[in-house]
Amino acid sequence: MIKKILLKRITMAVMTLLITGQVYAQHQKIINPGEVWPDNRGEHIQAHGGGIIKIKNTYYWYGEERRRGLDSNKRYVSCYASKDLTNWTFKGDVVQMTDPENLGQRWVLERPKVFYSKKSRQYVMYFHLDNATYKFARVGIAVSDRPDGDFKYLKSFRPLEHESRDIGQFIDDDGTPYLVFEDRPLGFHIVRLSDDCLSIDREMCLIAEHMEGGAIVHYNGLYYAIGSALTGWKPNPNRYATAKTLEGPWSEFKDIAPKEKNTYGSQSTLLLKVSGKKDTTVLFLGDIWKPKEQWDSRYLWMPVQIGDGKLWLPEPTPFKIDVKNGTAN
Ligand code: GAL
């Protein structure tokens, strides 16, 4: 009798798992840099050139959706949610857009970054909007009342009238949102966003270096900025500089890893600070691009060695991140 009940219960549990699809949702303990990264459905995470924001205890990761079989006239931004930065639940494609500015075939939507405006209680997405020859060079903005979309297209512009291609996001400890953008004629701009995040409030500084994939972190009273050289999808030695304030002056740029490693095949996208009860860990978030098989592009996430003006990206190895304690090992 007991055996029968037990069998029934097990069968029921298996059925529920199958029906809800949770059978694929294996709990992951480790982040494996450069490997296929399954989401809750068991599918490789598609959030390339992405950005991350934390709302209460949930991280939202937005990025370029590049899975196979997409409508080639549309561009897509995916959204994933996680409480531990390791196990990610697919929340859907929160942008599914047709060419918003008559840019023509092969128009470009890249490097989406979402900010939350406390003032307007809106989620504001910035992205690099361009035509096939990358001459439009603007940011686009889409907004949503919820973190998981849908985001509606609002407008496009050139920040402070400058060319803007790769963009990066930085949210300071006091919550102030900043955008980093690559301006081909002039260099690497850091600008502060307005309270509603819909426009640029002011320029913090222009670093006269030609760098893209811009990322910034504020750690122990110092700002660290990372950028990559302008080599398209091909990896290059990414470099960093430091400053006491975002206005600068900024130090010389130095390598973040041995030059010949070309950032271990990746390109900078974001620096994520994970502060917990015991410690603070800074993660380097990079993309390993596969231009011909974009759906298979990977991620290089790795804790950096940081402090006293120095930043170093060690040889990638699988690691565990503990967001409650702010530790990684
Ligand atoms: C890279 C850039 C990517 C994408 C690519 C296209 O330099 O970081 O976001 O624009 O070029 O070639």
Short mmCIF file of N, CA, C and O in Angstrom, two decimals, residues 44-142:
data_model
loop_
_atom_site.label_atom_id
_atom_site.label_comp_id
_atom_site.label_asym_id
_atom_site.label_seq_id
_atom_site.Cartn_x
_atom_site.Cartn_y
_atom_site.Cartn_z
N HIS A 44 20.78 28.10 -24.34
CA HIS A 44 21.90 29.03 -24.15
C HIS A 44 21.39 30.46 -24.00
O HIS A 44 20.58 30.93 -24.82
N ILE A 45 21.86 31.17 -22.99
CA ILE A 45 21.42 32.55 -22.75
C ILE A 45 21.81 33.43 -23.93
O ILE A 45 22.93 33.38 -24.41
N GLN A 46 20.82 34.19 -24.40
CA GLN A 46 21.03 35.10 -25.53
C GLN A 46 20.91 36.52 -24.99
O GLN A 46 19.84 37.12 -25.04
N ALA A 47 21.98 37.06 -24.48
CA ALA A 47 21.93 38.43 -23.95
C ALA A 47 23.29 39.07 -24.20
O ALA A 47 24.00 39.45 -23.28
N HIS A 48 23.60 39.19 -25.49
CA HIS A 48 24.93 39.63 -25.89
C HIS A 48 25.05 41.15 -25.83
O HIS A 48 24.06 41.86 -26.04
N GLY A 49 26.25 41.63 -25.55
CA GLY A 49 26.49 43.08 -25.45
C GLY A 49 25.57 43.71 -24.42
O GLY A 49 25.09 44.83 -24.60
N GLY A 50 25.33 43.02 -23.34
CA GLY A 50 24.21 43.34 -22.45
C GLY A 50 24.46 44.34 -21.34
O GLY A 50 25.52 44.96 -21.24
N GLY A 51 23.43 44.49 -20.52
CA GLY A 51 23.49 45.36 -19.36
C GLY A 51 22.72 44.69 -18.24
O GLY A 51 21.87 43.83 -18.50
N ILE A 52 23.05 45.07 -17.00
CA ILE A 52 22.37 44.45 -15.85
C ILE A 52 21.94 45.53 -14.87
O ILE A 52 22.71 46.46 -14.59
N ILE A 53 20.71 45.42 -14.37
CA ILE A 53 20.30 46.27 -13.23
C ILE A 53 19.75 45.38 -12.13
O ILE A 53 19.23 44.29 -12.40
N LYS A 54 19.86 45.90 -10.90
CA LYS A 54 19.34 45.15 -9.76
C LYS A 54 18.12 45.89 -9.23
O LYS A 54 18.22 47.09 -8.92
N ILE A 55 16.99 45.21 -9.16
CA ILE A 55 15.77 45.78 -8.60
C ILE A 55 15.42 44.93 -7.39
O ILE A 55 15.13 43.75 -7.52
N LYS A 56 15.47 45.54 -6.20
CA LYS A 56 15.36 44.82 -4.93
C LYS A 56 16.38 43.69 -4.94
O LYS A 56 17.56 43.97 -5.07
N ASN A 57 15.91 42.43 -4.86
CA ASN A 57 16.90 41.34 -4.83
C ASN A 57 17.07 40.63 -6.16
O ASN A 57 17.66 39.57 -6.22
N THR A 58 16.50 41.22 -7.20
CA THR A 58 16.54 40.55 -8.50
C THR A 58 17.43 41.30 -9.48
O THR A 58 17.32 42.52 -9.62
N TYR A 59 18.29 40.53 -10.13
CA TYR A 59 19.09 41.10 -11.21
C TYR A 59 18.34 40.87 -12.52
O TYR A 59 17.81 39.78 -12.75
N TYR A 60 18.29 41.91 -13.36
CA TYR A 60 17.73 41.76 -14.71
C TYR A 60 18.87 41.95 -15.71
O TYR A 60 19.60 42.94 -15.63
N TRP A 61 18.99 40.99 -16.59
CA TRP A 61 20.05 41.03 -17.62
C TRP A 61 19.36 41.19 -18.98
O TRP A 61 18.51 40.38 -19.35
N TYR A 62 19.70 42.29 -19.65
CA TYR A 62 19.16 42.56 -20.99
C TYR A 62 20.29 42.43 -21.99
O TYR A 62 21.42 42.80 -21.70
N GLY A 63 19.99 41.95 -23.19
CA GLY A 63 21.05 41.87 -24.18
C GLY A 63 20.51 41.61 -25.57
O GLY A 63 19.28 41.49 -25.77
N GLU A 64 21.42 41.55 -26.50
CA GLU A 64 21.03 41.29 -27.89
C GLU A 64 20.58 39.84 -28.00
O GLU A 64 21.34 38.92 -27.66
N GLU A 65 19.34 39.66 -28.43
CA GLU A 65 18.80 38.31 -28.69
C GLU A 65 19.25 37.90 -30.08
O GLU A 65 18.93 38.58 -31.07
N ARG A 66 20.05 36.85 -30.17
CA ARG A 66 20.60 36.47 -31.47
C ARG A 66 20.35 34.99 -31.78
O ARG A 66 21.16 34.36 -32.47
N ARG A 67 19.27 34.44 -31.22
CA ARG A 67 19.02 33.02 -31.49
C ARG A 67 18.67 32.82 -32.97
O ARG A 67 18.33 33.78 -33.67
N ARG A 68 18.75 31.58 -33.42
CA ARG A 68 18.44 31.29 -34.82
C ARG A 68 16.94 31.40 -35.09
O ARG A 68 16.13 31.24 -34.17
N GLY A 69 16.59 31.70 -36.33
CA GLY A 69 15.19 31.68 -36.72
C GLY A 69 14.44 32.96 -36.45
O GLY A 69 13.20 32.98 -36.51
N LEU A 70 15.14 34.05 -36.14
CA LEU A 70 14.45 35.32 -35.90
C LEU A 70 14.04 35.95 -37.23
O LEU A 70 14.65 35.67 -38.27
N ASP A 71 13.04 36.82 -37.18
CA ASP A 71 12.62 37.57 -38.37
C ASP A 71 13.74 38.56 -38.71
O ASP A 71 14.08 39.42 -37.89
N SER A 72 14.31 38.45 -39.92
CA SER A 72 15.50 39.24 -40.23
C SER A 72 15.20 40.74 -40.40
O SER A 72 16.12 41.55 -40.45
N ASN A 73 13.92 41.11 -40.44
CA ASN A 73 13.59 42.55 -40.48
C ASN A 73 13.55 43.16 -39.09
O ASN A 73 13.54 44.38 -38.94
N LYS A 74 13.46 42.29 -38.08
CA LYS A 74 13.30 42.80 -36.71
C LYS A 74 14.59 42.69 -35.91
O LYS A 74 15.46 41.88 -36.24
N ARG A 75 14.67 43.49 -34.86
CA ARG A 75 15.76 43.36 -33.89
C ARG A 75 15.12 43.08 -32.54
O ARG A 75 14.05 43.62 -32.23
N TYR A 76 15.83 42.29 -31.73
CA TYR A 76 15.24 41.78 -30.49
C TYR A 76 16.17 42.04 -29.31
O TYR A 76 17.39 41.90 -29.43
N VAL A 77 15.57 42.38 -28.17
CA VAL A 77 16.33 42.45 -26.92
C VAL A 77 15.67 41.49 -25.94
O VAL A 77 14.46 41.53 -25.73
N SER A 78 16.49 40.63 -25.36
CA SER A 78 15.98 39.65 -24.41
C SER A 78 16.10 40.18 -22.99
O SER A 78 16.84 41.13 -22.73
N CYS A 79 15.37 39.55 -22.08
CA CYS A 79 15.47 39.89 -20.66
C CYS A 79 15.48 38.60 -19.85
O CYS A 79 14.68 37.69 -20.10
N TYR A 80 16.41 38.52 -18.92
CA TYR A 80 16.52 37.36 -18.02
C TYR A 80 16.54 37.88 -16.59
O TYR A 80 17.03 38.98 -16.34
N ALA A 81 16.03 37.08 -15.65
CA ALA A 81 16.04 37.49 -14.25
C ALA A 81 16.74 36.44 -13.40
O ALA A 81 16.68 35.24 -13.69
N SER A 82 17.41 36.91 -12.35
CA SER A 82 18.13 35.99 -11.47
C SER A 82 18.30 36.61 -10.09
O SER A 82 18.40 37.83 -9.96
N LYS A 83 18.37 35.75 -9.08
CA LYS A 83 18.66 36.25 -7.74
C LYS A 83 20.10 35.94 -7.34
O LYS A 83 20.60 36.44 -6.35
N ASP A 84 20.74 35.07 -8.12
CA ASP A 84 22.09 34.64 -7.72
C ASP A 84 23.15 34.86 -8.80
O ASP A 84 24.28 34.41 -8.63
N LEU A 85 22.77 35.50 -9.88
CA LEU A 85 23.69 35.78 -11.01
C LEU A 85 24.16 34.52 -11.75
O LEU A 85 24.97 34.61 -12.66
N THR A 86 23.66 33.38 -11.34
CA THR A 86 24.13 32.12 -11.93
C THR A 86 23.00 31.40 -12.65
O THR A 86 23.18 30.89 -13.76
N ASN A 87 21.83 31.37 -12.02
CA ASN A 87 20.64 30.74 -12.61
C ASN A 87 19.72 31.83 -13.15
O ASN A 87 19.24 32.67 -12.39
N TRP A 88 19.49 31.80 -14.46
CA TRP A 88 18.74 32.89 -15.12
C TRP A 88 17.44 32.37 -15.74
O TRP A 88 17.44 31.36 -16.44
N THR A 89 16.36 33.10 -15.47
CA THR A 89 15.04 32.75 -16.03
C THR A 89 14.74 33.67 -17.20
O THR A 89 14.81 34.90 -17.06
N PHE A 90 14.42 33.08 -18.32
CA PHE A 90 14.09 33.86 -19.51
C PHE A 90 12.75 34.55 -19.31
O PHE A 90 11.75 33.89 -19.03
N LYS A 91 12.71 35.88 -19.43
CA LYS A 91 11.47 36.64 -19.24
C LYS A 91 10.87 37.07 -20.56
O LYS A 91 9.87 37.78 -20.59
N GLY A 92 11.53 36.71 -21.65
CA GLY A 92 10.97 37.03 -22.97
C GLY A 92 11.82 38.04 -23.72
O GLY A 92 12.79 38.59 -23.19
N ASP A 93 11.44 38.26 -24.97
CA ASP A 93 12.08 39.29 -25.78
C ASP A 93 11.30 40.57 -25.55
O ASP A 93 10.19 40.74 -26.08
N VAL A 94 11.87 41.47 -24.78
CA VAL A 94 11.13 42.66 -24.34
C VAL A 94 11.14 43.76 -25.39
O VAL A 94 10.41 44.74 -25.28
N VAL A 95 11.99 43.60 -26.40
CA VAL A 95 11.94 44.45 -27.60
C VAL A 95 11.87 43.51 -28.79
O VAL A 95 12.64 42.55 -28.88
N GLN A 96 10.92 43.79 -29.67
CA GLN A 96 10.83 43.06 -30.95
C GLN A 96 10.46 44.15 -31.94
O GLN A 96 9.29 44.44 -32.13
N MET A 97 11.47 44.78 -32.50
CA MET A 97 11.24 46.04 -33.19
C MET A 97 11.50 45.94 -34.69
O MET A 97 12.45 45.28 -35.10
N THR A 98 10.67 46.64 -35.46
CA THR A 98 11.00 46.80 -36.87
C THR A 98 11.67 48.17 -37.01
O THR A 98 11.40 49.08 -36.23
N ASP A 99 12.51 48.28 -38.00
CA ASP A 99 13.30 49.48 -38.31
C ASP A 99 12.59 50.78 -37.92
O ASP A 99 11.68 51.24 -38.62
N PRO A 100 12.99 51.43 -36.81
CA PRO A 100 12.21 52.57 -36.31
C PRO A 100 12.53 53.89 -37.01
O PRO A 100 11.79 54.86 -36.84
N GLU A 101 13.63 53.96 -37.74
CA GLU A 101 14.03 55.26 -38.32
C GLU A 101 14.37 55.13 -39.81
O GLU A 101 15.24 55.86 -40.30
N ASN A 102 13.75 54.18 -40.48
CA ASN A 102 14.03 53.98 -41.91
C ASN A 102 15.51 53.84 -42.22
O ASN A 102 16.05 54.54 -43.08
N LEU A 103 16.14 52.96 -41.50
CA LEU A 103 17.59 52.80 -41.65
C LEU A 103 17.94 51.80 -42.74
O LEU A 103 19.09 51.68 -43.13
N GLY A 104 16.95 51.07 -43.19
CA GLY A 104 17.15 50.13 -44.29
C GLY A 104 17.58 48.76 -43.80
O GLY A 104 17.76 48.53 -42.60
N GLN A 105 17.75 47.88 -44.78
CA GLN A 105 18.11 46.49 -44.45
C GLN A 105 19.39 46.44 -43.64
O GLN A 105 20.25 47.29 -43.80
N ARG A 106 19.51 45.42 -42.85
CA ARG A 106 20.69 45.21 -41.99
C ARG A 106 20.89 46.37 -41.00
O ARG A 106 22.01 46.70 -40.62
N TRP A 107 19.77 47.03 -40.62
CA TRP A 107 19.89 48.05 -39.58
C TRP A 107 20.32 47.40 -38.28
O TRP A 107 20.19 46.18 -38.09
N VAL A 108 20.84 48.22 -37.38
CA VAL A 108 21.55 47.70 -36.21
C VAL A 108 20.93 48.18 -34.90
O VAL A 108 20.66 49.38 -34.74
N LEU A 109 20.67 47.23 -34.00
CA LEU A 109 20.32 47.57 -32.61
C LEU A 109 21.26 46.76 -31.75
O LEU A 109 21.21 45.52 -31.75
N GLU A 110 22.17 47.43 -31.04
CA GLU A 110 23.18 46.71 -30.27
C GLU A 110 23.34 47.28 -28.88
O GLU A 110 22.98 48.41 -28.59
N ARG A 111 23.93 46.45 -28.01
CA ARG A 111 24.34 46.85 -26.66
C ARG A 111 23.25 47.54 -25.83
O ARG A 111 23.44 48.65 -25.32
N PRO A 112 22.07 46.92 -25.71
CA PRO A 112 21.01 47.54 -24.90
C PRO A 112 21.38 47.63 -23.42
O PRO A 112 21.99 46.71 -22.87
N LYS A 113 21.00 48.75 -22.79
CA LYS A 113 21.26 48.98 -21.36
C LYS A 113 20.00 49.57 -20.76
O LYS A 113 19.48 50.56 -21.28
N VAL A 114 19.54 49.02 -19.65
CA VAL A 114 18.30 49.52 -19.04
C VAL A 114 18.62 50.24 -17.73
O VAL A 114 19.39 49.76 -16.90
N PHE A 115 17.99 51.41 -17.56
CA PHE A 115 18.09 52.19 -16.32
C PHE A 115 16.69 52.29 -15.72
O PHE A 115 15.70 52.28 -16.46
N TYR A 116 16.63 52.41 -14.39
CA TYR A 116 15.34 52.63 -13.76
C TYR A 116 15.30 54.06 -13.24
O TYR A 116 16.20 54.48 -12.50
N SER A 117 14.27 54.81 -13.64
CA SER A 117 14.13 56.17 -13.14
C SER A 117 13.17 56.17 -11.96
O SER A 117 11.99 55.84 -12.12
N LYS A 118 13.68 56.56 -10.78
CA LYS A 118 12.83 56.63 -9.59
C LYS A 118 11.79 57.73 -9.78
O LYS A 118 10.68 57.65 -9.28
N LYS A 119 12.19 58.78 -10.51
CA LYS A 119 11.30 59.92 -10.69
C LYS A 119 10.06 59.53 -11.51
O LYS A 119 8.93 59.77 -11.08
N SER A 120 10.28 58.89 -12.65
CA SER A 120 9.14 58.57 -13.52
C SER A 120 8.64 57.15 -13.31
O SER A 120 7.63 56.75 -13.87
N ARG A 121 9.35 56.39 -12.48
CA ARG A 121 9.05 54.97 -12.24
C ARG A 121 8.99 54.19 -13.54
O ARG A 121 8.16 53.29 -13.72
N GLN A 122 9.88 54.57 -14.45
CA GLN A 122 9.92 53.89 -15.74
C GLN A 122 11.26 53.20 -15.92
O GLN A 122 12.28 53.68 -15.41
N TYR A 123 11.24 52.14 -16.68
CA TYR A 123 12.47 51.49 -17.10
C TYR A 123 12.82 52.05 -18.47
O TYR A 123 11.97 52.06 -19.37
N VAL A 124 14.03 52.57 -18.58
CA VAL A 124 14.42 53.26 -19.80
C VAL A 124 15.59 52.52 -20.44
O VAL A 124 16.65 52.38 -19.84
N MET A 125 15.35 52.04 -21.65
CA MET A 125 16.39 51.29 -22.35
C MET A 125 17.10 52.16 -23.37
O MET A 125 16.45 52.80 -24.20
N TYR A 126 18.43 52.19 -23.28
CA TYR A 126 19.26 52.83 -24.31
C TYR A 126 19.85 51.73 -25.18
O TYR A 126 20.16 50.65 -24.68
N PHE A 127 20.01 52.01 -26.44
CA PHE A 127 20.72 51.06 -27.30
C PHE A 127 21.41 51.82 -28.43
O PHE A 127 21.08 52.98 -28.72
N HIS A 128 22.39 51.17 -29.01
CA HIS A 128 23.08 51.72 -30.18
C HIS A 128 22.20 51.45 -31.40
O HIS A 128 21.92 50.29 -31.71
N LEU A 129 21.79 52.52 -32.05
CA LEU A 129 20.92 52.40 -33.22
C LEU A 129 21.70 52.86 -34.44
O LEU A 129 22.30 53.95 -34.43
N ASP A 130 21.71 52.03 -35.48
CA ASP A 130 22.54 52.39 -36.64
C ASP A 130 22.00 51.77 -37.92
O ASP A 130 21.13 50.88 -37.89
N ASN A 131 22.59 52.24 -39.04
CA ASN A 131 22.31 51.60 -40.32
C ASN A 131 23.44 50.61 -40.61
O ASN A 131 24.37 50.47 -39.81
N ALA A 132 23.35 49.96 -41.77
CA ALA A 132 24.30 48.88 -42.07
C ALA A 132 25.74 49.36 -42.12
O ALA A 132 26.66 48.60 -41.83
N THR A 133 25.96 50.62 -42.48
CA THR A 133 27.34 51.12 -42.59
C THR A 133 27.78 51.86 -41.32
O THR A 133 28.83 52.51 -41.31
N TYR A 134 26.99 51.81 -40.30
CA TYR A 134 27.31 52.44 -39.01
C TYR A 134 27.53 53.96 -39.14
O TYR A 134 28.42 54.51 -38.50
N LYS A 135 26.73 54.60 -39.99
CA LYS A 135 26.89 56.05 -40.19
C LYS A 135 25.85 56.86 -39.41
O LYS A 135 25.99 58.06 -39.22
N PHE A 136 24.77 56.22 -39.00
CA PHE A 136 23.70 56.91 -38.26
C PHE A 136 24.22 57.30 -36.87
O PHE A 136 24.03 58.42 -36.42
N ALA A 137 24.89 56.34 -36.21
CA ALA A 137 25.62 56.58 -34.95
C ALA A 137 24.82 57.35 -33.90
O ALA A 137 25.23 58.42 -33.46
N ARG A 138 23.69 56.78 -33.52
CA ARG A 138 22.85 57.43 -32.50
C ARG A 138 22.53 56.46 -31.37
O ARG A 138 22.71 55.25 -31.52
N VAL A 139 21.97 56.99 -30.29
CA VAL A 139 21.34 56.12 -29.30
C VAL A 139 19.85 56.13 -29.56
O VAL A 139 19.28 57.14 -29.99
N GLY A 140 19.22 54.99 -29.29
CA GLY A 140 17.77 54.89 -29.34
C GLY A 140 17.28 54.69 -27.91
O GLY A 140 18.04 54.20 -27.05
N ILE A 141 16.04 55.07 -27.65
CA ILE A 141 15.45 54.89 -26.32
C ILE A 141 14.10 54.20 -26.45
O ILE A 141 13.29 54.56 -27.31
N ALA A 142 13.88 53.21 -25.58
CA ALA A 142 12.57 52.56 -25.48
C ALA A 142 12.20 52.49 -24.00
O ALA A 142 13.10 52.37 -23.15
#
